[in-house]
Amino acid sequence: MAHRRSLHSLARFFSSHSTVAPGCALKSVASILPNHFSTAAISSSSDCIVPKSDATSWCSSLFSGNRARHFCSSSRKDDDDDDKDEEDDGEESEGDYSDEDEEGARESSDSNSKPKPPPGPVDKVARAAEIGYKVVGKLRPSDKVFKPYEPVYAVVQIGSHQFKVSNGDTIVAEKLKFCDVNDKLILTKVLLLGSATQTIVGRPIVLDSAVHAVVEEHALDEKVIIFKKKRRKNYRRTKGHRQELTRLRITDIQGIAKPEIKIDPKLTKPTKPTVKEQEKVAVAA
Amino acid sequence: MALRGVWHLRKLVVSYSDWGGSSRGIRAFMDSRIPSFKEANPHLELETELIRGQHPHLKAFCKNNNERVVCVRNMTPEEVLLHATRLRNALGRKVVKLKTRHVTKHLSVQQRIICSSRTQNLPKTHS
């Protein structure tokens, strides 16, 4: 660093005094340079570097103020970076951040100016698969999807959240973009399946398994007020936030053997025979 | 909102003024978006109401006899459509802070209950 500063000062000196003879260049260099530079060292270095016949050209090239310093490549940016390396770390970092901010502002302005096209059907399916669900279709009135409780459970992942679900449960997840209310979904990321007799652990996902669900609601959560204050600094900010949520009802879990539901004969009511009605009809005929 | 396949929003009343500037957006919504909204929701009863000299709003009547009113003054047709869609997607219940994100009646399938008396009778193990 001291070397470069000293060379800079030398360049300014010789550019101002253009009539200085090359012969006395080395002596004047010795007088200007700080104490740790010895004149003997300079003279020896100058002799070993350049032959005497080329001393004038060497001196003029060395002490010209407009000579560009090239280290790795000849690009202008490298020179600017080299200049910045001489400064303190704080200043250098501020300069970098300012450059980065300018670039980010340019990019953001470009992105803001160009509106993003809506995602196509293929993109929707792909993005939904990344989150962990797949839209099957609309729920029709004829679909008998809502079954009685089955003693089987599954651990399902939607986005970054995991739920332990069984048939008939309701879960609230972050808003699922690519589905509408009353849509049938298949949750693809099933991490674990379990029943009373067996447990299937996925690595990380259980293959050939699916959890069926129906979208019940897309709604906003209650408003949460974000209040920021710094005391004695006259700083106070209030912001309201309502999170968008989706409520799902789990209808079926597939991929594991379900235990048979034993029907207690005492609980079931016996059906009345319709033989008497048939007899009445036969008599009337 | 549809609970077990049954839509909760029964009727949506679109109230607007034909003179005021705050109803400009909802008037454009009625001209451009309402026909498609009606086709997409055949179960929904959609009404329009003229209220001169007042700001426009949307009134939602739910199956549980709850009403929700949203003021849509000085909004664009797209924003009015967004509010109408939210009313159609939502439940008629009062909005309350969620206590839990998982509602279930059956807590455990693989139940393993250890009685307190049994733990007292277990032999002590010396490490």
mmCIF file of C-alpha atoms in Angstrom:
data_model
loop_
_atom_site.group_PDB
_atom_site.id
_atom_site.type_symbol
_atom_site.label_atom_id
_atom_site.label_comp_id
_atom_site.label_asym_id
_atom_site.label_seq_id
_atom_site.Cartn_x
_atom_site.Cartn_y
_atom_site.Cartn_z
ATOM 1 C CA MET A 1 0.000 0.000 0.000
ATOM 2 C CA ALA A 2 2.791 2.359 0.884
ATOM 3 C CA HIS A 3 4.517 1.366 -2.364
ATOM 4 C CA ARG A 4 1.543 2.415 -4.477
ATOM 5 C CA ARG A 5 1.031 5.678 -2.604
ATOM 6 C CA SER A 6 4.627 6.542 -3.018
ATOM 7 C CA LEU A 7 4.530 5.726 -6.713
ATOM 8 C CA HIS A 8 1.441 7.917 -7.085
ATOM 9 C CA SER A 9 3.210 10.827 -5.471
ATOM 10 C CA LEU A 10 6.187 10.207 -7.718
ATOM 11 C CA ALA A 11 3.977 10.215 -10.796
ATOM 12 C CA ARG A 12 2.465 13.562 -9.765
ATOM 13 C CA PHE A 13 5.940 14.973 -9.059
ATOM 14 C CA PHE A 14 7.356 14.036 -12.437
ATOM 15 C CA SER A 15 4.281 15.016 -14.370
ATOM 16 C CA SER A 16 4.541 18.494 -12.867
ATOM 17 C CA HIS A 17 8.331 18.702 -13.457
ATOM 18 C CA SER A 18 8.536 17.442 -17.016
ATOM 19 C CA THR A 19 12.109 18.837 -17.606
ATOM 20 C CA VAL A 20 13.758 16.566 -15.077
ATOM 21 C CA ALA A 21 16.563 14.618 -16.694
ATOM 22 C CA PRO A 22 16.359 10.851 -16.506
ATOM 23 C CA GLY A 23 19.817 10.632 -15.013
ATOM 24 C CA CYS A 24 18.877 12.372 -11.822
ATOM 25 C CA ALA A 25 15.498 10.581 -11.641
ATOM 26 C CA LEU A 26 16.735 7.955 -9.221
ATOM 27 C CA LYS A 27 18.265 10.494 -6.828
ATOM 28 C CA SER A 28 15.072 12.472 -6.678
ATOM 29 C CA VAL A 29 13.157 9.246 -6.104
ATOM 30 C CA ALA A 30 15.337 8.524 -3.111
ATOM 31 C CA SER A 31 14.658 11.923 -1.616
ATOM 32 C CA ILE A 32 10.894 11.620 -1.979
ATOM 33 C CA LEU A 33 10.424 8.030 -0.848
ATOM 34 C CA PRO A 34 10.048 7.344 2.872
ATOM 35 C CA ASN A 35 12.878 6.205 5.065
ATOM 36 C CA HIS A 36 12.405 2.471 4.724
ATOM 37 C CA PHE A 37 13.318 2.707 1.070
ATOM 38 C CA SER A 38 17.107 2.777 0.711
ATOM 39 C CA THR A 39 18.756 4.425 -2.212
ATOM 40 C CA ALA A 40 21.098 1.501 -2.678
ATOM 41 C CA ALA A 41 18.212 -0.879 -3.044
ATOM 42 C CA ILE A 42 16.569 1.291 -5.662
ATOM 43 C CA SER A 43 19.708 1.725 -7.695
ATOM 44 C CA SER A 44 20.450 -1.980 -7.630
ATOM 45 C CA SER A 45 16.888 -2.836 -8.554
ATOM 46 C CA SER A 46 16.860 -0.365 -11.371
ATOM 47 C CA ASP A 47 20.096 -1.812 -12.709
ATOM 48 C CA CYS A 48 18.908 -5.346 -12.592
ATOM 49 C CA ILE A 49 15.516 -4.597 -14.081
ATOM 50 C CA VAL A 50 16.374 -2.351 -16.991
ATOM 51 C CA PRO A 51 19.613 -1.848 -18.940
ATOM 52 C CA LYS A 52 21.192 1.619 -18.835
ATOM 53 C CA SER A 53 20.473 2.378 -22.458
ATOM 54 C CA ASP A 54 16.747 2.096 -21.814
ATOM 55 C CA ALA A 55 16.768 4.107 -18.588
ATOM 56 C CA THR A 56 14.995 7.100 -20.126
ATOM 57 C CA SER A 57 12.189 5.031 -21.582
ATOM 58 C CA TRP A 58 11.876 3.082 -18.331
ATOM 59 C CA CYS A 59 11.689 6.235 -16.240
ATOM 60 C CA SER A 60 9.130 7.878 -18.478
ATOM 61 C CA SER A 61 6.980 4.785 -18.519
ATOM 62 C CA LEU A 62 7.238 4.277 -14.762
ATOM 63 C CA PHE A 63 6.489 7.828 -13.724
ATOM 64 C CA SER A 64 3.800 8.668 -16.237
ATOM 65 C CA GLY A 65 0.689 9.582 -14.403
ATOM 66 C CA ASN A 66 -1.706 8.062 -16.866
ATOM 67 C CA ARG A 67 -0.341 4.526 -16.904
ATOM 68 C CA ALA A 68 -2.991 1.954 -16.100
ATOM 69 C CA ARG A 69 -2.066 -0.807 -13.696
ATOM 70 C CA HIS A 70 -3.021 -4.258 -14.922
ATOM 71 C CA PHE A 71 -2.875 -7.246 -12.633
ATOM 72 C CA CYS A 72 -5.035 -10.071 -13.877
ATOM 73 C CA SER A 73 -6.969 -8.753 -16.810
ATOM 74 C CA SER A 74 -7.123 -5.553 -18.749
ATOM 75 C CA SER A 75 -10.738 -4.749 -17.839
ATOM 76 C CA ARG A 76 -11.532 -1.368 -16.333
ATOM 77 C CA LYS A 77 -13.617 -2.905 -13.576
ATOM 78 C CA ASP A 78 -10.610 -4.690 -12.130
ATOM 79 C CA ASP A 79 -8.773 -1.409 -11.797
ATOM 80 C CA ASP A 80 -11.707 0.091 -9.943
ATOM 81 C CA ASP A 81 -11.824 -2.912 -7.640
ATOM 82 C CA ASP A 82 -8.118 -2.650 -6.985
ATOM 83 C CA ASP A 83 -8.517 0.965 -6.031
ATOM 84 C CA LYS A 84 -11.269 0.021 -3.640
ATOM 85 C CA ASP A 85 -9.108 -2.632 -1.969
ATOM 86 C CA GLU A 86 -6.830 0.123 -0.704
ATOM 87 C CA GLU A 87 -9.646 1.715 1.264
ATOM 88 C CA ASP A 88 -10.992 0.571 4.623
ATOM 89 C CA ASP A 89 -13.227 -2.461 4.838
ATOM 90 C CA GLY A 90 -16.260 -0.436 5.907
ATOM 91 C CA GLU A 91 -16.037 1.928 3.013
ATOM 92 C CA GLU A 92 -15.467 -0.924 0.612
ATOM 93 C CA SER A 93 -18.506 -2.789 1.904
ATOM 94 C CA GLU A 94 -20.693 0.306 1.636
ATOM 95 C CA GLY A 95 -19.584 0.768 -1.945
ATOM 96 C CA ASP A 96 -20.412 -2.829 -2.773
ATOM 97 C CA TYR A 97 -23.817 -2.563 -1.134
ATOM 98 C CA SER A 98 -24.586 0.586 -3.055
ATOM 99 C CA ASP A 99 -23.695 -1.157 -6.304
ATOM 100 C CA GLU A 100 -25.777 -4.154 -5.332
ATOM 101 C CA ASP A 101 -28.688 -1.915 -4.367
ATOM 102 C CA GLU A 102 -28.533 -0.155 -7.699
ATOM 103 C CA GLU A 103 -28.516 -3.449 -9.539
ATOM 104 C CA GLY A 104 -31.371 -4.763 -7.409
ATOM 105 C CA ALA A 105 -33.344 -1.579 -8.007
ATOM 106 C CA ARG A 106 -32.827 -1.938 -11.727
ATOM 107 C CA GLU A 107 -33.925 -5.568 -11.629
ATOM 108 C CA SER A 108 -36.936 -4.814 -9.440
ATOM 109 C CA SER A 109 -37.951 -1.930 -11.645
ATOM 110 C CA ASP A 110 -37.652 -4.195 -14.660
ATOM 111 C CA SER A 111 -39.674 -6.913 -12.956
ATOM 112 C CA ASN A 112 -42.303 -4.395 -11.793
ATOM 113 C CA SER A 113 -42.623 -2.897 -15.241
ATOM 114 C CA LYS A 114 -43.250 -6.306 -16.858
ATOM 115 C CA PRO A 115 -46.367 -7.967 -15.432
ATOM 116 C CA LYS A 116 -45.912 -11.656 -14.738
ATOM 117 C CA PRO A 117 -48.103 -13.865 -16.895
ATOM 118 C CA PRO A 118 -50.600 -16.071 -15.016
ATOM 119 C CA PRO A 119 -49.370 -19.651 -14.499
ATOM 120 C CA GLY A 120 -50.482 -22.106 -17.161
ATOM 121 C CA PRO A 121 -52.268 -25.396 -16.398
ATOM 122 C CA VAL A 122 -49.001 -27.352 -16.482
ATOM 123 C CA ASP A 123 -47.356 -24.879 -14.116
ATOM 124 C CA LYS A 124 -50.323 -25.096 -11.750
ATOM 125 C CA VAL A 125 -50.101 -28.866 -11.573
ATOM 126 C CA ALA A 126 -46.342 -28.735 -11.053
ATOM 127 C CA ARG A 127 -46.551 -26.101 -8.339
ATOM 128 C CA ALA A 128 -49.368 -27.932 -6.593
ATOM 129 C CA ALA A 129 -47.285 -31.120 -6.666
ATOM 130 C CA GLU A 130 -44.384 -29.282 -5.061
ATOM 131 C CA ILE A 131 -46.630 -28.185 -2.203
ATOM 132 C CA GLY A 132 -48.032 -31.696 -1.842
ATOM 133 C CA TYR A 133 -51.499 -31.890 -3.357
ATOM 134 C CA LYS A 134 -53.244 -32.716 -6.617
ATOM 135 C CA VAL A 135 -56.645 -31.505 -7.737
ATOM 136 C CA VAL A 136 -58.810 -34.392 -8.904
ATOM 137 C CA GLY A 137 -62.060 -32.664 -9.764
ATOM 138 C CA LYS A 138 -65.189 -31.037 -8.452
ATOM 139 C CA LEU A 139 -67.316 -32.616 -5.750
ATOM 140 C CA ARG A 140 -70.654 -33.680 -7.210
ATOM 141 C CA PRO A 141 -73.842 -34.238 -5.214
ATOM 142 C CA SER A 142 -73.806 -37.889 -6.283
ATOM 143 C CA ASP A 143 -70.325 -38.479 -4.807
ATOM 144 C CA LYS A 144 -70.551 -40.325 -1.497
ATOM 145 C CA VAL A 145 -67.227 -39.175 -0.186
ATOM 146 C CA PHE A 146 -68.026 -38.587 3.468
ATOM 147 C CA LYS A 147 -67.698 -41.988 5.132
ATOM 148 C CA PRO A 148 -67.986 -42.981 8.775
ATOM 149 C CA TYR A 149 -64.868 -42.977 10.947
ATOM 150 C CA GLU A 150 -62.177 -45.584 10.231
ATOM 151 C CA PRO A 151 -59.444 -46.295 12.815
ATOM 152 C CA VAL A 152 -56.585 -45.449 10.449
ATOM 153 C CA TYR A 153 -54.312 -42.392 10.577
ATOM 154 C CA ALA A 154 -51.693 -40.776 8.368
ATOM 155 C CA VAL A 155 -49.045 -38.085 8.735
ATOM 156 C CA VAL A 156 -49.341 -35.739 5.793
ATOM 157 C CA GLN A 157 -47.196 -32.806 4.702
ATOM 158 C CA ILE A 158 -48.680 -29.716 3.036
ATOM 159 C CA GLY A 159 -46.087 -27.118 2.198
ATOM 160 C CA SER A 160 -43.846 -26.993 5.241
ATOM 161 C CA HIS A 161 -46.442 -28.132 7.797
ATOM 162 C CA GLN A 162 -47.256 -31.681 8.841
ATOM 163 C CA PHE A 163 -50.560 -32.978 10.180
ATOM 164 C CA LYS A 164 -51.639 -36.244 11.766
ATOM 165 C CA VAL A 165 -55.008 -36.938 10.181
ATOM 166 C CA SER A 166 -57.670 -39.573 10.116
ATOM 167 C CA ASN A 167 -61.000 -39.912 8.375
ATOM 168 C CA GLY A 168 -63.427 -37.053 9.108
ATOM 169 C CA ASP A 169 -60.804 -34.647 10.476
ATOM 170 C CA THR A 170 -60.569 -30.981 9.551
ATOM 171 C CA ILE A 171 -57.210 -29.300 9.041
ATOM 172 C CA VAL A 172 -56.370 -25.661 8.348
ATOM 173 C CA ALA A 173 -53.427 -25.076 6.037
ATOM 174 C CA GLU A 174 -51.952 -22.067 4.287
ATOM 175 C CA LYS A 175 -53.953 -20.909 1.291
ATOM 176 C CA LEU A 176 -53.847 -23.443 -1.541
ATOM 177 C CA LYS A 177 -53.760 -21.359 -4.684
ATOM 178 C CA PHE A 178 -54.719 -23.753 -7.411
ATOM 179 C CA CYS A 179 -57.937 -25.182 -6.055
ATOM 180 C CA ASP A 180 -61.433 -23.904 -5.418
ATOM 181 C CA VAL A 181 -64.064 -24.612 -2.746
ATOM 182 C CA ASN A 182 -65.696 -28.057 -3.128
ATOM 183 C CA ASP A 183 -62.703 -29.428 -5.044
ATOM 184 C CA LYS A 184 -61.507 -32.958 -4.395
ATOM 185 C CA LEU A 185 -57.804 -33.208 -3.622
ATOM 186 C CA ILE A 186 -55.263 -35.970 -3.198
ATOM 187 C CA LEU A 187 -52.508 -35.192 -0.707
ATOM 188 C CA THR A 188 -49.425 -36.819 -2.178
ATOM 189 C CA LYS A 189 -46.809 -36.333 0.551
ATOM 190 C CA VAL A 190 -47.732 -39.087 3.010
ATOM 191 C CA LEU A 191 -44.945 -39.600 5.529
ATOM 192 C CA LEU A 192 -46.457 -42.265 7.754
ATOM 193 C CA LEU A 193 -49.482 -44.550 7.795
ATOM 194 C CA GLY A 194 -50.777 -46.308 10.840
ATOM 195 C CA SER A 195 -53.586 -48.489 12.066
ATOM 196 C CA ALA A 196 -54.278 -50.411 15.275
ATOM 197 C CA THR A 197 -52.177 -53.355 14.112
ATOM 198 C CA GLN A 198 -49.449 -51.957 11.838
ATOM 199 C CA THR A 199 -47.414 -48.843 11.064
ATOM 200 C CA ILE A 200 -45.825 -47.990 7.725
ATOM 201 C CA VAL A 201 -42.992 -45.452 7.856
ATOM 202 C CA GLY A 202 -42.077 -43.667 4.639
ATOM 203 C CA ARG A 203 -38.537 -42.927 3.444
ATOM 204 C CA PRO A 204 -39.392 -40.082 3.234
ATOM 205 C CA ILE A 205 -42.735 -40.698 1.489
ATOM 206 C CA VAL A 206 -44.856 -43.834 1.547
ATOM 207 C CA LEU A 207 -45.252 -45.007 -2.036
ATOM 208 C CA ASP A 208 -48.637 -46.115 -3.419
ATOM 209 C CA SER A 209 -50.499 -44.219 -0.753
ATOM 210 C CA ALA A 210 -52.918 -41.320 -0.898
ATOM 211 C CA VAL A 211 -54.977 -39.179 1.410
ATOM 212 C CA HIS A 212 -58.181 -37.819 -0.088
ATOM 213 C CA ALA A 213 -59.558 -34.482 1.022
ATOM 214 C CA VAL A 214 -62.190 -31.929 0.070
ATOM 215 C CA VAL A 215 -61.708 -28.161 0.177
ATOM 216 C CA GLU A 216 -64.245 -26.700 2.576
ATOM 217 C CA GLU A 217 -63.289 -23.068 2.832
ATOM 218 C CA HIS A 218 -60.897 -20.350 1.691
ATOM 219 C CA ALA A 219 -61.047 -17.656 4.361
ATOM 220 C CA LEU A 220 -59.090 -14.991 6.177
ATOM 221 C CA ASP A 221 -57.920 -15.424 9.741
ATOM 222 C CA GLU A 222 -58.682 -12.881 12.427
ATOM 223 C CA LYS A 223 -56.814 -9.597 12.147
ATOM 224 C CA VAL A 224 -53.504 -9.440 13.982
ATOM 225 C CA ILE A 225 -52.159 -6.000 14.795
ATOM 226 C CA ILE A 226 -48.394 -5.568 14.491
ATOM 227 C CA PHE A 227 -47.392 -2.691 16.710
ATOM 228 C CA LYS A 228 -43.826 -1.381 16.787
ATOM 229 C CA LYS A 229 -42.593 1.245 19.180
ATOM 230 C CA LYS A 230 -39.252 2.652 20.278
ATOM 231 C CA ARG A 231 -39.605 4.606 23.462
ATOM 232 C CA ARG A 232 -38.349 8.176 23.716
ATOM 233 C CA LYS A 233 -37.525 8.115 19.972
ATOM 234 C CA ASN A 234 -40.850 9.283 18.588
ATOM 235 C CA TYR A 235 -41.245 6.071 16.581
ATOM 236 C CA ARG A 236 -44.547 4.190 16.443
ATOM 237 C CA ARG A 237 -45.961 1.990 13.679
ATOM 238 C CA THR A 238 -49.227 0.055 13.488
ATOM 239 C CA LYS A 239 -49.918 -2.562 10.811
ATOM 240 C CA GLY A 240 -52.801 -5.021 10.429
ATOM 241 C CA HIS A 241 -52.477 -8.508 8.955
ATOM 242 C CA ARG A 242 -54.984 -11.213 8.025
ATOM 243 C CA GLN A 243 -53.573 -14.562 6.969
ATOM 244 C CA GLU A 244 -55.260 -16.424 4.110
ATOM 245 C CA LEU A 245 -56.117 -19.992 5.070
ATOM 246 C CA THR A 246 -57.687 -23.078 3.511
ATOM 247 C CA ARG A 247 -59.775 -25.568 5.468
ATOM 248 C CA LEU A 248 -59.690 -29.177 4.289
ATOM 249 C CA ARG A 249 -61.798 -32.144 5.361
ATOM 250 C CA ILE A 250 -60.104 -35.525 5.164
ATOM 251 C CA THR A 251 -62.339 -38.104 3.519
ATOM 252 C CA ASP A 252 -60.226 -41.202 2.902
ATOM 253 C CA ILE A 253 -56.817 -42.727 3.611
ATOM 254 C CA GLN A 254 -55.468 -45.312 1.177
ATOM 255 C CA GLY A 255 -52.355 -47.451 1.280
ATOM 256 C CA ILE A 256 -52.889 -49.421 4.460
ATOM 257 C CA ALA A 257 -55.136 -52.333 5.378
ATOM 258 C CA LYS A 258 -58.151 -51.086 7.266
ATOM 259 C CA PRO A 259 -59.653 -53.222 10.033
ATOM 260 C CA GLU A 260 -63.115 -54.590 9.341
ATOM 261 C CA ILE A 261 -65.876 -52.826 11.168
ATOM 262 C CA LYS A 262 -67.841 -55.375 13.182
ATOM 263 C CA ILE A 263 -71.525 -54.625 13.230
ATOM 264 C CA ASP A 264 -73.142 -55.508 16.535
ATOM 265 C CA PRO A 265 -76.427 -57.338 15.795
ATOM 266 C CA LYS A 266 -77.993 -55.923 18.953
ATOM 267 C CA LEU A 267 -77.573 -52.377 17.752
ATOM 268 C CA THR A 268 -79.036 -52.925 14.277
ATOM 269 C CA LYS A 269 -82.844 -52.716 14.041
ATOM 270 C CA PRO A 270 -84.516 -55.682 12.318
ATOM 271 C CA THR A 271 -86.205 -54.754 9.032
ATOM 272 C CA LYS A 272 -89.972 -55.359 8.966
ATOM 273 C CA PRO A 273 -91.058 -57.910 6.354
ATOM 274 C CA THR A 274 -93.243 -56.709 3.497
ATOM 275 C CA VAL A 275 -95.027 -60.043 3.010
ATOM 276 C CA LYS A 276 -98.360 -58.732 4.348
ATOM 277 C CA GLU A 277 -98.442 -55.940 1.734
ATOM 278 C CA GLN A 278 -97.828 -58.423 -1.067
ATOM 279 C CA GLU A 279 -100.664 -60.629 0.227
ATOM 280 C CA LYS A 280 -103.050 -57.651 0.298
ATOM 281 C CA VAL A 281 -102.213 -56.825 -3.300
ATOM 282 C CA ALA A 282 -102.772 -60.447 -4.365
ATOM 283 C CA VAL A 283 -106.164 -60.568 -2.605
ATOM 284 C CA ALA A 284 -107.282 -57.307 -4.243
ATOM 285 C CA ALA A 285 -106.360 -58.639 -7.681
ATOM 286 C CA MET B 1 -67.808 -22.132 1.951
ATOM 287 C CA ALA B 2 -69.193 -25.590 1.555
ATOM 288 C CA LEU B 3 -69.614 -27.820 4.567
ATOM 289 C CA ARG B 4 -69.760 -31.459 3.467
ATOM 290 C CA GLY B 5 -70.667 -30.345 -0.041
ATOM 291 C CA VAL B 6 -73.380 -27.891 1.043
ATOM 292 C CA TRP B 7 -72.824 -24.234 0.148
ATOM 293 C CA HIS B 8 -73.307 -21.846 3.045
ATOM 294 C CA LEU B 9 -73.827 -18.633 1.116
ATOM 295 C CA ARG B 10 -77.468 -18.447 0.205
ATOM 296 C CA LYS B 11 -77.927 -14.940 -1.230
ATOM 297 C CA LEU B 12 -75.709 -12.056 -2.302
ATOM 298 C CA VAL B 13 -77.164 -8.553 -2.637
ATOM 299 C CA VAL B 14 -75.207 -6.031 -4.697
ATOM 300 C CA SER B 15 -76.223 -2.523 -3.605
ATOM 301 C CA TYR B 16 -75.097 0.381 -5.767
ATOM 302 C CA SER B 17 -75.882 3.938 -6.736
ATOM 303 C CA ASP B 18 -76.333 5.013 -10.339
ATOM 304 C CA TRP B 19 -75.162 8.602 -9.661
ATOM 305 C CA GLY B 20 -72.220 8.555 -7.190
ATOM 306 C CA GLY B 21 -68.568 8.292 -8.175
ATOM 307 C CA SER B 22 -67.862 5.760 -5.428
ATOM 308 C CA SER B 23 -70.130 3.301 -7.281
ATOM 309 C CA ARG B 24 -68.218 3.548 -10.540
ATOM 310 C CA GLY B 25 -66.307 0.359 -9.911
ATOM 311 C CA ILE B 26 -69.314 -1.668 -8.842
ATOM 312 C CA ARG B 27 -71.276 -0.463 -11.860
ATOM 313 C CA ALA B 28 -68.483 -1.708 -14.120
ATOM 314 C CA PHE B 29 -68.460 -4.950 -12.118
ATOM 315 C CA MET B 30 -72.158 -5.378 -12.737
ATOM 316 C CA ASP B 31 -71.753 -4.823 -16.465
ATOM 317 C CA SER B 32 -68.724 -7.043 -16.976
ATOM 318 C CA ARG B 33 -68.273 -9.611 -14.207
ATOM 319 C CA ILE B 34 -71.689 -10.442 -12.808
ATOM 320 C CA PRO B 35 -72.872 -12.691 -15.703
ATOM 321 C CA SER B 36 -69.787 -14.932 -15.401
ATOM 322 C CA PHE B 37 -70.074 -14.917 -11.588
ATOM 323 C CA LYS B 38 -73.690 -16.050 -11.846
ATOM 324 C CA GLU B 39 -72.798 -18.870 -14.227
ATOM 325 C CA ALA B 40 -70.003 -20.102 -11.978
ATOM 326 C CA ASN B 41 -72.314 -20.146 -8.926
ATOM 327 C CA PRO B 42 -75.737 -21.427 -9.975
ATOM 328 C CA HIS B 43 -76.618 -22.267 -6.352
ATOM 329 C CA LEU B 44 -76.252 -18.601 -5.379
ATOM 330 C CA GLU B 45 -79.147 -16.123 -5.467
ATOM 331 C CA LEU B 46 -77.768 -12.846 -6.793
ATOM 332 C CA GLU B 47 -79.738 -9.604 -6.453
ATOM 333 C CA THR B 48 -78.990 -6.034 -7.367
ATOM 334 C CA GLU B 49 -80.361 -3.132 -5.342
ATOM 335 C CA LEU B 50 -80.340 0.562 -6.194
ATOM 336 C CA ILE B 51 -79.573 2.855 -3.264
ATOM 337 C CA ARG B 52 -79.283 6.428 -4.477
ATOM 338 C CA GLY B 53 -76.975 8.778 -2.640
ATOM 339 C CA GLN B 54 -75.266 6.042 -0.604
ATOM 340 C CA HIS B 55 -71.990 4.215 -0.941
ATOM 341 C CA PRO B 56 -72.076 0.770 -2.540
ATOM 342 C CA HIS B 57 -71.773 -2.448 -0.572
ATOM 343 C CA LEU B 58 -72.160 -6.226 -0.825
ATOM 344 C CA LYS B 59 -74.481 -8.047 1.565
ATOM 345 C CA ALA B 60 -74.088 -11.790 2.100
ATOM 346 C CA PHE B 61 -76.842 -13.901 3.670
ATOM 347 C CA CYS B 62 -75.752 -17.315 4.935
ATOM 348 C CA LYS B 63 -77.636 -20.491 5.763
ATOM 349 C CA ASN B 64 -77.073 -20.003 9.484
ATOM 350 C CA ASN B 65 -78.942 -16.642 9.177
ATOM 351 C CA ASN B 66 -75.743 -14.639 9.558
ATOM 352 C CA GLU B 67 -75.205 -11.508 7.479
ATOM 353 C CA ARG B 68 -71.933 -10.016 6.369
ATOM 354 C CA VAL B 69 -71.684 -6.561 4.795
ATOM 355 C CA VAL B 70 -68.641 -5.361 2.858
ATOM 356 C CA CYS B 71 -68.327 -1.740 1.724
ATOM 357 C CA VAL B 72 -66.900 -1.562 -1.795
ATOM 358 C CA ARG B 73 -66.772 2.199 -2.334
ATOM 359 C CA ASN B 74 -64.105 3.532 -4.679
ATOM 360 C CA MET B 75 -62.974 0.029 -5.641
ATOM 361 C CA THR B 76 -62.098 -1.319 -9.059
ATOM 362 C CA PRO B 77 -64.236 -4.094 -10.618
ATOM 363 C CA GLU B 78 -61.452 -6.585 -9.924
ATOM 364 C CA GLU B 79 -61.408 -5.691 -6.226
ATOM 365 C CA VAL B 80 -65.196 -5.970 -6.033
ATOM 366 C CA LEU B 81 -64.972 -9.413 -7.637
ATOM 367 C CA LEU B 82 -62.317 -10.415 -5.094
ATOM 368 C CA HIS B 83 -64.595 -9.431 -2.205
ATOM 369 C CA ALA B 84 -67.560 -11.204 -3.764
ATOM 370 C CA THR B 85 -65.430 -14.358 -4.216
ATOM 371 C CA ARG B 86 -64.259 -14.170 -0.589
ATOM 372 C CA LEU B 87 -67.840 -13.922 0.627
ATOM 373 C CA ARG B 88 -68.756 -16.928 -1.474
ATOM 374 C CA ASN B 89 -65.761 -18.947 -0.237
ATOM 375 C CA ALA B 90 -66.173 -18.123 3.434
ATOM 376 C CA LEU B 91 -68.336 -19.524 6.190
ATOM 377 C CA GLY B 92 -71.108 -17.592 7.901
ATOM 378 C CA ARG B 93 -69.398 -18.009 11.269
ATOM 379 C CA LYS B 94 -67.903 -15.121 13.209
ATOM 380 C CA VAL B 95 -64.178 -14.823 12.512
ATOM 381 C CA VAL B 96 -62.316 -15.977 15.621
ATOM 382 C CA LYS B 97 -58.630 -16.513 16.271
ATOM 383 C CA LEU B 98 -57.680 -20.128 15.533
ATOM 384 C CA LYS B 99 -56.867 -22.115 18.662
ATOM 385 C CA THR B 100 -55.755 -25.151 16.750
ATOM 386 C CA ARG B 101 -55.208 -25.985 13.105
ATOM 387 C CA HIS B 102 -56.398 -29.559 13.506
ATOM 388 C CA VAL B 103 -59.903 -30.445 14.584
ATOM 389 C CA THR B 104 -60.565 -34.093 15.312
ATOM 390 C CA LYS B 105 -62.969 -36.215 17.347
ATOM 391 C CA HIS B 106 -60.672 -39.237 17.582
ATOM 392 C CA LEU B 107 -57.382 -38.366 19.182
ATOM 393 C CA SER B 108 -55.536 -41.658 18.915
ATOM 394 C CA VAL B 109 -55.795 -44.821 16.866
ATOM 395 C CA GLN B 110 -52.995 -46.758 18.506
ATOM 396 C CA GLN B 111 -53.907 -46.113 22.117
ATOM 397 C CA ARG B 112 -51.489 -47.208 24.804
ATOM 398 C CA ILE B 113 -52.607 -46.228 28.271
ATOM 399 C CA ILE B 114 -50.300 -46.963 31.202
ATOM 400 C CA CYS B 115 -52.113 -47.062 34.556
ATOM 401 C CA SER B 116 -50.520 -45.243 37.461
ATOM 402 C CA SER B 117 -50.810 -48.305 39.743
ATOM 403 C CA ARG B 118 -48.923 -50.417 37.254
ATOM 404 C CA THR B 119 -45.943 -48.036 37.185
ATOM 405 C CA GLN B 120 -45.636 -48.226 40.983
ATOM 406 C CA ASN B 121 -45.411 -52.041 40.946
ATOM 407 C CA LEU B 122 -42.689 -52.177 38.307
ATOM 408 C CA PRO B 123 -39.366 -53.624 39.573
ATOM 409 C CA LYS B 124 -36.529 -51.145 40.072
ATOM 410 C CA THR B 125 -33.711 -51.481 37.586
ATOM 411 C CA HIS B 126 -30.172 -50.723 38.731
ATOM 412 C CA SER B 127 -27.927 -49.127 36.111
#
